[in-house]
Structure formats: structure tokens, C-alpha cells
């Protein structure tokens, strides 16, 4: 085995040609009248917001702006905000004020603010943030290029609730690593979860046509992407609004186009999670055996207070359905601890549920009371100290599960996607398996590669033999490159 790990970027170049990150449009057709300057987008919040940023970037490139990643080098900076939690509101305002300093001292001439903060605090923003030149509502993200190059007025007054839904006809400038991308299959949400403000910000659930999603994934494959993560606020409601084909049919259409080696599902909901869908996931080769379904809690009384599904759609029932239909599917979930009224009995129930070891990956959030949500006024609010204690308790339970769970992979070979050199040292490589999503799950650390894998490229698929377990991560040797 060679000790030095050599890796080359997929394109072999240090930075890629600007239009090569564009999809949903023929790069050669991007001939803007003139160069209008440099633009940067700061994306806060979730992967769905990142896709919106990429649509805004696409609109800027088409208009004649060059995209830079460092805001201090840009003449126009867009802050795409999040306001899901009070803490994300603060983070968004801090980011805007930081950019305002660039406008005072630096190259920046215009500041645009977009995203959920604009939807949540439409009226107050103009007054409280005079530094901002334009507020862009969700319905106008595809017009940002026009807004940046003309006297286009913000339209935040227009619609009571957003209705915009991007599709494969809108250019997107990808901001993820070259081999992975997110595809939003629907926007908005109709669910009544009492702790969540999103339906008010993003509007009613509306899903894209199957042909539009498939076309976009084919375009992504042409641009070198190997992994697509399907996202939405409520993935499993796909197609309900159109009374048309549902998620399982969409997956069959994506797999039939065989354009993408790995397709992953994020943000499923209990209702809509049925045997047909789970069987479809496990039968189709390109759909990874991974199912992300935020369950929020296990206790029926807490789920009821959250207005989350109970009875046959309760957390336990859904997990049993998934595992009995396809035992090999890896489940990711998230739980909220410290919800108003949560008792010792409830948190014990959740701890016992986690210790049963159903979840390959798990996230825990401490309940955050959000103005404008139903739960904000519920009695029995839990102290921050107690929330902290419950958070650590559930995380510890999961850590024990993960350590045991990963032991089964020692000595076995796993298919991986090469992410690049490791964040701590370029003597190691970083990769992910089919059951590790980007940015939220563990990884595989490659500390040795077989001779025939020398010169492996970022974004390549390969096979790793697992030799060690390190916390939430695995360590191993790259044995083979998979051509696909
Ligand atoms: S399903 Fe998700 S986005 Fe929709 S209301 Fe519930 S928590 Fe919010």
C-alpha cells in the first residue's frame, strides 16, 4: 500500500470556469450584454435555502455578473436569511450588519436581503435595516439579476403567502462541491406542527412536475454530479397538491433515467411513509438505502401537543413499518427535547426508544419558543437548564448506539463517494458512504489507498475496507475505484 495519498480535483483545475457550475441552461447561451460586476451570496439556514441562493446566483450570471465567494470582493452582496428560530433571526441580522460594514468601508455598493427573515418580518425590516437596498421575497428570487441591474422595486407587499416554485427552466449556479447537489422537489408545507413557523413563511405545499425534476437531475449528471439529495419541507407529500403521481413514482422515473449514481431522500414525514415507498427505495439501485424522517418525539402525549401524527403514524409504528419492510434501510431522524409539558416519563420514553438502536444518524434540538407559533403560549415551558440536561441524555444514548452499530462494518467493504482531502490534514482523505448524508452525518476517513487507486479524483466512487471505528466515523483503506 502506498503511504502518500495523492488526489486530484475532478476537473484537474484549481478553480472551475464560471459557467461550468451553471445548470438548467446551455453555458454557451449565457452571453450577457456587458459585465455588470461581481456578486456574492451569503446563505444561512437549510439546504432548501441554498437552492434558492443558487437560483439567485443563476439569475445574476445570466444578467452579466461574475460570482465570487468572498463578499468583500463583491459590488453586490445578497444575504439569504433564515428565521426558523430566534437564534437564526439573530444570526441573519448579524450577517446583514457585517455586510453593511463592507458597504461603508469596502467595495460593496448594494445589499440585498432575501429568504425567510424577509417573509417573517416584512413590515419591520425596511425601518430597522436602512442599510439594505432591496428586500427580495421568495416569489422574486429568479428576478434578482434584474433587481441588481435596474431600478426593479422589491414587491414584498405582493402576495399574502409565497407561491413561487423553481423548475428546470431556471438557471442555477451550483454552490456545493462539484460532485453533490440538492434538488428541491416541492416548496412550502401544509402541516400544523405547533412549534413551526415555516408554513407561514414558505406558503402552501406545491410540488414540481416529475419531468422537471428528472430533467434537472440529468443536467446535474452532465455537469459531473454523482449524488443528488432530494429535499422539501415535507418530501412525502409530493404530488398531493397535483392529485398526481407521488414520491414512489418520482423515484422510479429518476432511477429509470439512470443519470445519477446516488439519490438520497431528506425531510420525509410520517404520513406518506408507506410500504410501497420503502420497498421502492430498497429495490431501486440509484436510490440510497437511507431515509431521513424527522420524528420530533416518541411520546404520544408530546406528539399530540406538537400536532404531529400519532396512532398508526406514531414514531414507533413508522419505524417498525420501515424496518419490517426493508431492514437494510438506514434511518436518520431528529428529536426535539424540552417541548412545553414534556415530563420525566416522556423523556424516559424517548431515551428508551433511542436505545433500541433504530437510528444510524440522529440529531437533537432543544425546543425554542417561537413567536407566531401555537406552542409559544403553551403552559409547562421547560427551563433552559433542564432542556440542556435532556439534550445531553439523548445524545449520550445515541452515541452508545452508534459505537455498537458501526462495529458491524469492521473488515467489510463499503461503497463511498470521495469528498476530498480531510479537513484536518491533507495526509488523509474524506469520503462518505451511501448512508452518510453531506454536512449532517459522519464520514469515512481514508488513511491508505491501494496502488491502483493512486491519483483518485474528488467525486469518484470507490470501495473502502473498514479497518477502524473512530466515534461517529469509520476509518479505512481505499481498495477500488468504481466507474459509474
Ligand atoms: S412538517 Fe416540517 S416544515 Fe412542515 S410544519 Fe412540520 S416541522 Fe414545519
CSV table of C-alpha atoms and ligand atoms in Angstrom, one decimal:
chain,number,residue,atom,x,y,z
A,1,UNK,CA,0.0,0.0,0.0
A,2,UNK,CA,1.4,3.5,-0.9
A,3,UNK,CA,1.6,5.8,2.1
A,4,UNK,CA,1.3,9.1,0.4
A,5,UNK,CA,-2.3,9.9,-0.6
A,6,UNK,CA,-2.5,11.7,-3.9
A,7,UNK,CA,-5.7,13.2,-5.1
A,8,UNK,CA,-6.6,15.4,-8.0
A,9,UNK,CA,-9.7,17.6,-8.3
A,10,UNK,CA,-12.2,16.1,-10.8
A,11,UNK,CA,-11.5,18.8,-13.4
A,12,UNK,CA,-7.8,19.0,-12.6
A,13,UNK,CA,-8.1,22.8,-12.4
A,14,UNK,CA,-7.9,24.7,-9.1
A,15,UNK,CA,-11.0,26.8,-9.8
A,16,UNK,CA,-13.6,25.9,-12.3
A,17,UNK,CA,-14.7,28.0,-15.3
A,18,UNK,CA,-17.5,30.3,-14.0
A,19,UNK,CA,-20.3,28.9,-16.3
A,20,UNK,CA,-19.3,25.3,-15.7
A,21,UNK,CA,-21.2,25.5,-12.4
A,22,UNK,CA,-24.4,26.6,-14.2
A,23,UNK,CA,-27.1,24.0,-14.8
A,24,UNK,CA,-30.6,24.2,-16.4
A,25,UNK,CA,-29.1,26.3,-19.1
A,26,UNK,CA,-26.6,25.9,-22.0
A,27,UNK,CA,-23.4,27.6,-20.7
A,28,UNK,CA,-22.8,28.8,-24.3
A,29,UNK,CA,-26.1,30.6,-24.3
A,30,UNK,CA,-25.0,32.9,-21.4
A,31,UNK,CA,-23.9,36.0,-23.4
A,32,UNK,CA,-24.8,38.9,-21.2
A,33,UNK,CA,-24.8,42.4,-22.8
A,34,UNK,CA,-22.0,43.5,-20.6
A,35,UNK,CA,-20.0,42.7,-17.4
A,36,UNK,CA,-22.0,44.2,-14.6
A,37,UNK,CA,-19.6,43.5,-11.7
A,38,UNK,CA,-19.0,40.9,-9.0
A,39,UNK,CA,-21.7,39.4,-6.9
A,40,UNK,CA,-21.7,37.2,-3.8
A,41,UNK,CA,-24.5,35.4,-1.9
A,42,UNK,CA,-24.3,34.5,1.8
A,43,UNK,CA,-26.6,31.6,2.5
A,44,UNK,CA,-27.9,30.9,6.0
A,45,UNK,CA,-30.2,28.1,7.2
A,46,UNK,CA,-31.1,24.9,5.4
A,47,UNK,CA,-30.4,23.2,2.2
A,48,UNK,CA,-33.7,24.5,0.7
A,49,UNK,CA,-32.4,28.0,1.2
A,50,UNK,CA,-29.2,27.0,-0.5
A,51,UNK,CA,-31.1,26.0,-3.6
A,52,UNK,CA,-32.8,29.4,-3.6
A,53,UNK,CA,-29.4,31.0,-3.4
A,54,UNK,CA,-28.3,29.0,-6.4
A,55,UNK,CA,-31.3,30.2,-8.4
A,56,UNK,CA,-30.4,33.8,-7.4
A,57,UNK,CA,-26.8,33.2,-8.5
A,58,UNK,CA,-28.0,31.8,-11.8
A,59,UNK,CA,-30.1,34.9,-12.4
A,60,UNK,CA,-27.1,37.1,-11.7
A,61,UNK,CA,-24.8,35.2,-14.0
A,62,UNK,CA,-27.3,35.3,-16.8
A,63,UNK,CA,-27.5,39.1,-16.4
A,64,UNK,CA,-23.7,39.6,-16.6
A,65,UNK,CA,-22.4,39.3,-13.0
A,66,UNK,CA,-19.4,37.3,-12.0
A,67,UNK,CA,-19.8,35.2,-8.9
A,68,UNK,CA,-17.2,35.5,-6.2
A,69,UNK,CA,-17.3,33.5,-2.9
A,70,UNK,CA,-15.7,36.3,-0.8
A,71,UNK,CA,-18.3,39.0,-0.1
A,72,UNK,CA,-15.5,41.6,0.4
A,73,UNK,CA,-14.7,41.2,-3.3
A,74,UNK,CA,-18.2,41.9,-4.4
A,75,UNK,CA,-20.0,45.0,-5.5
A,76,UNK,CA,-23.4,43.5,-4.7
A,77,UNK,CA,-23.9,41.1,-1.7
A,78,UNK,CA,-27.1,39.1,-1.1
A,79,UNK,CA,-27.8,37.8,2.3
A,80,UNK,CA,-30.2,34.9,2.0
A,81,UNK,CA,-31.6,34.6,5.5
A,82,UNK,CA,-33.1,32.1,7.9
A,83,UNK,CA,-35.7,32.9,10.6
A,84,UNK,CA,-36.8,29.4,11.7
A,85,UNK,CA,-35.6,30.1,15.2
A,86,UNK,CA,-35.0,33.3,17.2
A,87,UNK,CA,-31.3,32.3,17.1
A,88,UNK,CA,-31.3,32.1,13.3
A,89,UNK,CA,-33.0,35.6,13.2
A,90,UNK,CA,-30.1,37.0,15.3
A,91,UNK,CA,-27.6,35.2,13.0
A,92,UNK,CA,-29.2,36.7,9.9
A,93,UNK,CA,-29.3,40.3,11.3
A,94,UNK,CA,-25.7,40.0,12.4
A,95,UNK,CA,-24.7,38.8,8.9
A,96,UNK,CA,-26.6,41.8,7.3
A,97,UNK,CA,-24.8,44.3,9.6
A,98,UNK,CA,-21.5,42.7,8.8
A,99,UNK,CA,-22.1,43.3,5.1
A,100,UNK,CA,-23.2,46.8,5.9
A,101,UNK,CA,-19.7,47.5,7.2
A,102,UNK,CA,-18.4,46.3,3.8
A,103,UNK,CA,-20.6,48.8,2.1
A,104,UNK,CA,-19.2,51.5,4.4
A,105,UNK,CA,-15.6,50.6,4.0
A,106,UNK,CA,-15.3,48.3,1.1
A,107,UNK,CA,-16.2,47.5,-2.5
A,108,UNK,CA,-19.8,46.7,-1.8
A,109,UNK,CA,-22.3,49.1,-3.4
A,110,UNK,CA,-25.6,47.2,-2.9
A,111,UNK,CA,-27.0,44.9,-0.2
A,112,UNK,CA,-30.0,42.7,-0.9
A,113,UNK,CA,-31.7,40.7,1.7
A,114,UNK,CA,-33.7,37.6,0.8
A,115,UNK,CA,-35.1,34.5,2.5
A,116,UNK,CA,-37.3,33.7,5.5
A,117,UNK,CA,-36.4,36.8,7.5
A,118,UNK,CA,-38.0,38.9,4.7
A,119,UNK,CA,-41.1,36.7,4.8
A,120,UNK,CA,-41.4,36.7,8.6
A,121,UNK,CA,-40.7,40.4,9.3
A,122,UNK,CA,-41.8,42.1,6.1
A,123,UNK,CA,-43.1,45.3,7.7
A,124,UNK,CA,-40.4,45.9,10.3
A,125,UNK,CA,-37.4,45.3,8.1
A,126,UNK,CA,-37.4,48.4,5.9
A,127,UNK,CA,-37.4,50.5,9.1
A,128,UNK,CA,-35.0,48.5,11.2
A,129,UNK,CA,-32.4,47.9,8.4
A,130,UNK,CA,-32.0,51.1,6.4
A,131,UNK,CA,-28.6,49.8,5.2
A,132,UNK,CA,-30.4,47.4,2.9
A,133,UNK,CA,-31.1,48.5,-0.7
A,134,UNK,CA,-33.7,45.9,-1.6
A,135,UNK,CA,-35.7,43.1,0.1
A,136,UNK,CA,-36.3,40.1,-2.2
A,137,UNK,CA,-39.3,38.0,-1.4
A,138,UNK,CA,-39.3,34.2,-2.2
A,139,UNK,CA,-41.5,35.0,-5.2
A,140,UNK,CA,-38.9,37.2,-6.7
A,141,UNK,CA,-35.7,35.1,-6.3
A,142,UNK,CA,-35.5,34.4,-10.1
A,143,UNK,CA,-35.6,38.2,-10.7
A,144,UNK,CA,-32.5,39.1,-8.6
A,145,UNK,CA,-30.4,39.6,-11.8
A,146,UNK,CA,-33.0,42.2,-12.9
A,147,UNK,CA,-33.1,43.8,-9.4
A,148,UNK,CA,-29.3,44.1,-9.4
A,149,UNK,CA,-29.1,45.7,-12.8
A,150,UNK,CA,-32.0,48.1,-12.7
A,151,UNK,CA,-34.5,50.0,-10.6
A,152,UNK,CA,-36.5,46.9,-10.0
A,153,UNK,CA,-38.6,47.5,-6.9
A,154,UNK,CA,-39.0,44.9,-4.1
A,155,UNK,CA,-42.5,43.5,-4.1
A,156,UNK,CA,-42.8,42.2,-0.6
A,157,UNK,CA,-46.3,43.7,-0.5
A,158,UNK,CA,-47.5,41.5,-3.4
A,159,UNK,CA,-48.8,38.1,-2.2
A,160,UNK,CA,-50.2,37.1,1.2
A,161,UNK,CA,-48.3,33.8,1.0
A,162,UNK,CA,-45.5,32.9,-1.4
A,163,UNK,CA,-46.4,30.8,-4.4
A,164,UNK,CA,-43.1,30.6,-6.3
A,165,UNK,CA,-41.7,27.2,-7.3
A,166,UNK,CA,-38.5,26.9,-9.3
A,167,UNK,CA,-38.1,24.4,-12.1
A,168,UNK,CA,-35.6,23.1,-14.6
A,169,UNK,CA,-36.1,26.2,-16.9
A,170,UNK,CA,-34.4,28.5,-14.4
A,171,UNK,CA,-30.6,28.6,-14.4
A,172,UNK,CA,-28.9,27.6,-11.2
A,173,UNK,CA,-25.3,28.3,-10.2
A,174,UNK,CA,-24.2,25.4,-8.0
A,175,UNK,CA,-22.5,26.3,-4.7
A,176,UNK,CA,-22.0,22.8,-3.4
A,177,UNK,CA,-18.9,20.7,-4.0
A,178,UNK,CA,-18.8,19.6,-7.7
A,179,UNK,CA,-19.9,16.0,-7.1
A,180,UNK,CA,-23.0,16.6,-4.9
A,181,UNK,CA,-26.1,18.8,-5.2
A,182,UNK,CA,-29.6,19.4,-3.7
A,183,UNK,CA,-32.8,19.2,-5.7
A,184,UNK,CA,-35.9,20.7,-4.3
A,185,UNK,CA,-38.9,18.7,-5.4
A,186,UNK,CA,-41.5,20.8,-3.7
A,187,UNK,CA,-41.9,24.0,-1.8
A,188,UNK,CA,-44.0,25.1,1.2
A,189,UNK,CA,-45.9,22.9,3.8
A,190,UNK,CA,-49.5,22.3,4.9
A,191,UNK,CA,-48.7,20.6,8.2
A,192,UNK,CA,-49.9,22.0,11.5
A,193,UNK,CA,-46.8,21.4,13.7
A,194,UNK,CA,-47.3,23.7,16.7
A,195,UNK,CA,-43.6,24.6,17.1
A,196,UNK,CA,-43.0,25.6,13.5
A,197,UNK,CA,-43.3,28.9,11.6
A,198,UNK,CA,-42.4,27.6,8.2
A,199,UNK,CA,-45.8,27.2,6.6
A,200,UNK,CA,-46.4,30.9,7.3
A,201,UNK,CA,-43.1,31.8,5.6
A,202,UNK,CA,-43.0,29.4,2.7
A,203,UNK,CA,-46.7,29.1,1.8
A,204,UNK,CA,-48.8,26.1,0.9
A,205,UNK,CA,-47.1,22.9,-0.3
A,206,UNK,CA,-46.6,22.8,-4.1
A,207,UNK,CA,-44.7,20.1,-5.9
A,208,UNK,CA,-42.8,20.2,-9.2
A,209,UNK,CA,-43.6,18.0,-12.3
A,210,UNK,CA,-41.8,14.7,-12.4
A,211,UNK,CA,-40.3,15.6,-15.9
A,212,UNK,CA,-38.9,18.9,-14.5
A,213,UNK,CA,-37.1,17.1,-11.6
A,214,UNK,CA,-35.8,14.3,-13.9
A,215,UNK,CA,-34.5,16.9,-16.5
A,216,UNK,CA,-32.7,18.8,-13.7
A,217,UNK,CA,-31.1,15.6,-12.4
A,218,UNK,CA,-29.9,14.7,-15.9
A,219,UNK,CA,-28.4,18.2,-16.2
A,220,UNK,CA,-26.7,17.8,-12.9
A,221,UNK,CA,-25.2,14.4,-14.0
A,222,UNK,CA,-23.9,16.1,-17.2
A,223,UNK,CA,-22.1,18.6,-15.0
A,224,UNK,CA,-20.3,15.8,-13.1
A,225,UNK,CA,-22.6,15.5,-10.1
A,226,UNK,CA,-22.6,11.9,-8.6
A,227,UNK,CA,-25.0,12.4,-5.7
A,228,UNK,CA,-28.3,14.2,-5.5
A,229,UNK,CA,-30.2,14.9,-2.2
A,230,UNK,CA,-33.9,15.3,-2.8
A,231,UNK,CA,-35.3,17.9,-0.4
A,232,UNK,CA,-38.5,19.7,0.6
A,233,UNK,CA,-40.2,20.9,3.8
A,234,UNK,CA,-42.4,17.7,3.6
A,235,UNK,CA,-40.9,15.3,1.0
A,236,UNK,CA,-43.6,12.6,1.4
A,237,UNK,CA,-46.5,15.0,0.4
A,238,UNK,CA,-45.0,15.2,-3.1
A,239,UNK,CA,-47.7,15.1,-5.7
A,240,UNK,CA,-50.7,15.5,-3.2
A,241,UNK,CA,-51.3,19.1,-4.4
A,242,UNK,CA,-51.5,17.9,-8.0
A,243,UNK,CA,-53.6,14.9,-7.3
A,244,UNK,CA,-50.9,13.3,-9.4
A,245,UNK,CA,-48.0,10.8,-9.2
A,246,UNK,CA,-46.5,10.5,-5.7
A,247,UNK,CA,-42.9,10.2,-4.4
A,248,UNK,CA,-42.5,6.5,-5.3
A,249,UNK,CA,-43.3,7.2,-9.0
A,250,UNK,CA,-40.9,10.1,-9.0
A,251,UNK,CA,-38.1,7.8,-7.7
A,252,UNK,CA,-38.9,5.2,-10.4
A,253,UNK,CA,-38.7,7.9,-13.0
A,254,UNK,CA,-35.4,9.2,-11.6
A,255,UNK,CA,-33.9,5.7,-11.4
A,256,UNK,CA,-35.1,4.9,-15.0
A,257,UNK,CA,-33.2,7.9,-16.3
A,258,UNK,CA,-30.1,6.2,-14.7
A,259,UNK,CA,-28.3,9.5,-14.8
A,260,UNK,CA,-27.4,9.7,-11.2
A,261,UNK,CA,-25.4,7.1,-9.2
A,262,UNK,CA,-26.7,8.2,-5.8
A,263,UNK,CA,-30.1,9.7,-5.0
A,264,UNK,CA,-30.9,10.4,-1.3
A,265,UNK,CA,-34.2,11.3,0.4
A,266,UNK,CA,-34.1,14.1,3.1
A,267,UNK,CA,-37.1,15.5,5.2
A,268,UNK,CA,-39.7,12.8,4.9
A,269,UNK,CA,-42.9,13.0,7.0
A,270,UNK,CA,-44.6,10.1,8.8
A,271,UNK,CA,-47.8,10.4,6.8
A,272,UNK,CA,-47.0,9.3,3.3
A,273,UNK,CA,-44.3,6.9,4.6
A,274,UNK,CA,-45.8,3.6,3.5
A,275,UNK,CA,-44.7,0.1,2.4
A,276,UNK,CA,-44.8,0.9,-1.3
A,277,UNK,CA,-42.4,3.9,-0.8
A,278,UNK,CA,-40.0,2.0,1.4
A,279,UNK,CA,-40.0,-1.0,-0.9
A,280,UNK,CA,-39.3,1.3,-3.9
A,281,UNK,CA,-36.3,2.8,-2.1
A,282,UNK,CA,-34.8,-0.6,-1.4
A,283,UNK,CA,-35.4,-2.0,-4.9
A,284,UNK,CA,-34.0,0.8,-7.0
A,285,UNK,CA,-30.2,0.8,-7.3
A,286,UNK,CA,-29.7,4.5,-7.6
A,287,UNK,CA,-31.8,5.3,-4.5
A,288,UNK,CA,-29.6,5.1,-1.5
A,289,UNK,CA,-30.8,2.9,1.4
A,290,UNK,CA,-31.2,6.0,3.6
A,291,UNK,CA,-34.4,7.5,4.9
A,292,UNK,CA,-34.3,10.9,6.7
A,293,UNK,CA,-37.6,11.3,8.7
A,294,UNK,CA,-37.7,13.9,11.5
A,295,UNK,CA,-40.0,12.3,14.1
A,296,UNK,CA,-39.6,15.0,16.7
A,297,UNK,CA,-40.6,12.8,19.6
A,298,UNK,CA,-41.7,9.2,20.6
A,299,UNK,CA,-44.2,10.0,23.4
A,300,UNK,CA,-47.7,10.1,22.1
A,301,UNK,CA,-48.7,12.9,24.5
A,302,UNK,CA,-45.9,15.1,23.3
A,303,UNK,CA,-46.6,14.3,19.7
A,304,UNK,CA,-50.2,15.2,20.3
A,305,UNK,CA,-49.2,18.6,21.8
A,306,UNK,CA,-46.9,19.1,18.8
A,307,UNK,CA,-49.8,18.3,16.4
A,308,UNK,CA,-47.6,15.6,14.9
A,309,UNK,CA,-49.1,12.3,13.7
A,310,UNK,CA,-49.9,9.6,16.4
A,311,UNK,CA,-51.7,6.2,16.3
A,312,UNK,CA,-50.6,4.3,13.1
A,313,UNK,CA,-48.3,7.1,12.1
A,314,UNK,CA,-46.7,7.4,15.5
A,315,UNK,CA,-42.9,7.3,15.7
A,316,UNK,CA,-42.7,3.7,16.9
A,317,UNK,CA,-45.3,2.5,14.3
A,318,UNK,CA,-43.5,4.2,11.4
A,319,UNK,CA,-40.0,2.9,12.4
A,320,UNK,CA,-41.4,-0.6,12.7
A,321,UNK,CA,-43.0,-0.3,9.2
A,322,UNK,CA,-39.7,0.9,7.7
A,323,UNK,CA,-37.6,-1.8,9.4
A,324,UNK,CA,-40.1,-4.6,8.7
A,325,UNK,CA,-40.4,-3.6,5.1
A,326,UNK,CA,-36.7,-3.2,4.5
A,327,UNK,CA,-34.3,-3.9,7.4
A,328,UNK,CA,-31.3,-2.6,5.5
A,329,UNK,CA,-32.6,1.0,5.3
A,330,UNK,CA,-30.6,3.4,7.4
A,331,UNK,CA,-32.9,5.8,9.3
A,332,UNK,CA,-31.9,9.3,10.2
A,333,UNK,CA,-34.2,11.3,12.4
A,334,UNK,CA,-34.3,14.4,14.6
A,335,UNK,CA,-36.0,14.9,18.0
A,336,UNK,CA,-37.0,18.0,20.0
A,337,UNK,CA,-36.4,17.9,23.7
A,338,UNK,CA,-37.9,20.3,26.3
A,339,UNK,CA,-41.2,20.8,24.5
A,340,UNK,CA,-43.8,22.5,26.8
A,341,UNK,CA,-45.4,19.9,29.1
A,342,UNK,CA,-42.7,17.3,28.4
A,343,UNK,CA,-42.4,15.2,31.6
A,344,UNK,CA,-39.7,12.9,33.1
A,345,UNK,CA,-41.9,10.0,31.8
A,346,UNK,CA,-41.8,11.4,28.3
A,347,UNK,CA,-38.1,12.0,28.1
A,348,UNK,CA,-37.5,8.5,29.6
A,349,UNK,CA,-39.7,7.1,26.8
A,350,UNK,CA,-37.6,8.9,24.2
A,351,UNK,CA,-34.3,7.7,25.8
A,352,UNK,CA,-35.6,4.1,25.7
A,353,UNK,CA,-36.7,4.5,22.1
A,354,UNK,CA,-33.3,5.7,21.0
A,355,UNK,CA,-31.5,2.9,22.9
A,356,UNK,CA,-33.5,0.4,20.8
A,357,UNK,CA,-30.9,1.3,18.1
A,358,UNK,CA,-33.1,2.0,15.1
A,359,UNK,CA,-31.3,5.2,14.0
A,360,UNK,CA,-28.0,5.2,12.1
A,361,UNK,CA,-27.9,9.0,12.4
A,362,UNK,CA,-29.7,11.3,14.8
A,363,UNK,CA,-30.0,15.0,15.6
A,364,UNK,CA,-31.4,16.5,18.7
A,365,UNK,CA,-32.8,20.1,19.1
A,366,UNK,CA,-33.7,21.9,22.3
A,367,UNK,CA,-37.2,23.4,22.0
A,368,UNK,CA,-37.1,27.1,21.1
A,369,UNK,CA,-40.4,29.1,21.8
A,370,UNK,CA,-41.1,30.9,18.5
A,371,UNK,CA,-43.4,34.0,18.5
A,372,UNK,CA,-46.2,33.3,16.0
A,373,UNK,CA,-46.4,29.6,16.6
A,374,UNK,CA,-49.1,27.8,18.6
A,375,UNK,CA,-46.7,26.2,21.1
A,376,UNK,CA,-45.4,29.6,22.1
A,377,UNK,CA,-48.2,30.1,24.5
A,378,UNK,CA,-48.5,26.6,25.8
A,379,UNK,CA,-48.2,26.1,29.6
A,380,UNK,CA,-45.4,23.9,31.1
A,381,UNK,CA,-42.5,25.6,29.4
A,382,UNK,CA,-39.2,23.8,30.4
A,383,UNK,CA,-36.2,25.6,31.8
A,384,UNK,CA,-33.1,26.1,29.6
A,385,UNK,CA,-31.1,24.2,32.1
A,386,UNK,CA,-33.4,21.2,32.0
A,387,UNK,CA,-33.5,21.3,28.2
A,388,UNK,CA,-29.7,21.1,28.2
A,389,UNK,CA,-29.8,18.1,30.5
A,390,UNK,CA,-32.3,16.3,28.4
A,391,UNK,CA,-30.4,17.1,25.2
A,392,UNK,CA,-27.2,15.5,26.6
A,393,UNK,CA,-29.1,12.5,27.8
A,394,UNK,CA,-30.5,11.7,24.4
A,395,UNK,CA,-27.2,12.4,22.6
A,396,UNK,CA,-25.4,10.1,25.0
A,397,UNK,CA,-27.9,7.3,24.4
A,398,UNK,CA,-27.4,7.7,20.6
A,399,UNK,CA,-23.6,7.7,20.9
A,400,UNK,CA,-23.7,4.3,22.6
A,401,UNK,CA,-25.9,3.1,19.7
A,402,UNK,CA,-23.6,4.4,17.0
A,403,UNK,CA,-20.5,2.9,18.6
A,404,UNK,CA,-22.1,-0.5,18.6
A,405,UNK,CA,-23.8,-0.1,15.2
A,406,UNK,CA,-20.5,0.8,13.4
A,407,UNK,CA,-18.7,-2.2,14.8
A,408,UNK,CA,-20.5,-4.4,12.3
A,409,UNK,CA,-18.6,-2.8,9.4
A,410,UNK,CA,-15.1,-3.7,10.7
A,411,UNK,CA,-13.4,-5.7,7.9
A,412,UNK,CA,-16.2,-5.2,5.4
A,413,UNK,CA,-16.1,-3.2,2.2
A,414,UNK,CA,-18.4,-0.2,1.6
A,415,UNK,CA,-19.1,1.9,-1.5
A,416,UNK,CA,-18.0,5.5,-0.9
A,417,UNK,CA,-18.0,8.9,-2.6
A,418,UNK,CA,-14.7,10.7,-2.4
A,419,UNK,CA,-15.1,14.2,-0.9
A,420,UNK,CA,-11.5,15.4,-1.0
A,421,UNK,CA,-8.7,15.9,1.4
A,422,UNK,CA,-9.6,15.7,5.1
A,423,UNK,CA,-10.4,19.0,6.9
A,424,UNK,CA,-7.7,18.4,9.5
A,425,UNK,CA,-4.8,17.2,7.3
A,426,UNK,CA,-4.2,16.5,3.6
A,427,UNK,CA,-2.5,13.3,4.6
A,428,UNK,CA,-6.0,11.8,4.9
A,429,UNK,CA,-8.9,11.7,2.5
A,430,UNK,CA,-12.6,12.2,3.5
A,431,UNK,CA,-15.4,10.2,2.0
A,432,UNK,CA,-19.0,9.2,2.7
A,433,UNK,CA,-21.0,6.0,2.4
A,434,UNK,CA,-24.5,5.7,0.9
A,435,UNK,CA,-25.8,6.0,4.5
A,436,UNK,CA,-24.0,9.3,5.3
A,437,UNK,CA,-25.5,12.5,4.0
A,438,UNK,CA,-23.4,15.6,3.4
A,439,UNK,CA,-23.0,18.2,6.1
A,440,UNK,CA,-25.0,16.3,8.8
A,441,UNK,CA,-23.7,12.8,9.2
A,442,UNK,CA,-20.4,11.1,10.0
A,443,UNK,CA,-17.7,10.2,7.4
A,444,UNK,CA,-15.2,7.6,6.3
A,445,UNK,CA,-11.6,8.7,6.8
A,446,UNK,CA,-9.2,7.1,4.3
A,447,UNK,CA,-5.7,6.7,5.7
A,448,UNK,CA,-4.4,4.4,3.0
A,449,UNK,CA,-5.1,3.6,-0.7
A,450,UNK,CA,-4.2,0.7,-2.9
A,451,UNK,CA,-1.6,1.3,-5.6
A,452,UNK,CA,-4.2,1.1,-8.4
A,453,UNK,CA,-6.2,3.9,-6.8
A,454,UNK,CA,-3.3,6.4,-7.0
A,455,UNK,CA,-4.5,9.7,-8.4
A,456,UNK,CA,-8.1,9.1,-7.3
A,457,UNK,CA,-10.2,12.2,-8.1
A,458,UNK,CA,-12.6,14.2,-5.9
A,459,UNK,CA,-16.1,13.0,-6.7
A,460,UNK,CA,-15.0,9.5,-7.6
A,461,UNK,CA,-16.9,6.4,-6.4
A,462,UNK,CA,-14.8,3.8,-4.7
A,463,UNK,CA,-14.7,0.9,-2.3
A,464,UNK,CA,-13.2,1.2,1.1
A,465,UNK,CA,-12.3,-1.7,3.5
A,466,UNK,CA,-13.2,-0.5,7.0
A,467,UNK,CA,-10.2,-1.1,9.4
A,468,UNK,CA,-11.2,1.1,12.4
A,469,UNK,CA,-14.1,2.9,14.2
A,470,UNK,CA,-13.5,6.5,15.4
A,471,UNK,CA,-16.5,7.9,17.3
A,472,UNK,CA,-19.2,8.7,14.6
A,473,UNK,CA,-16.7,8.0,11.8
A,474,UNK,CA,-15.1,4.9,10.2
A,475,UNK,CA,-11.5,4.6,9.0
A,476,UNK,CA,-10.3,2.5,6.1
A,477,UNK,CA,-8.3,1.7,3.0
A,478,UNK,CA,-9.4,2.7,-0.5
A,479,UNK,CA,-9.2,-0.6,-2.4
A,480,UNK,CA,-11.0,0.1,-5.7
A,481,UNK,CA,-12.3,2.9,-7.9
A,482,UNK,CA,-15.9,2.3,-9.2
A,483,UNK,CA,-16.6,3.5,-12.7
A,484,UNK,CA,-20.2,4.7,-13.0
B,1,LIG,S1,-43.6,19.3,8.5
B,1,LIG,FE1,-41.8,20.4,8.9
B,1,LIG,S2,-41.9,22.4,7.8
B,1,LIG,FE2,-44.0,21.5,7.9
B,1,LIG,S3,-44.9,22.4,9.7
B,1,LIG,FE3,-44.0,20.5,10.4
B,1,LIG,S4,-41.9,21.0,11.1
B,1,LIG,FE4,-42.6,22.7,9.9
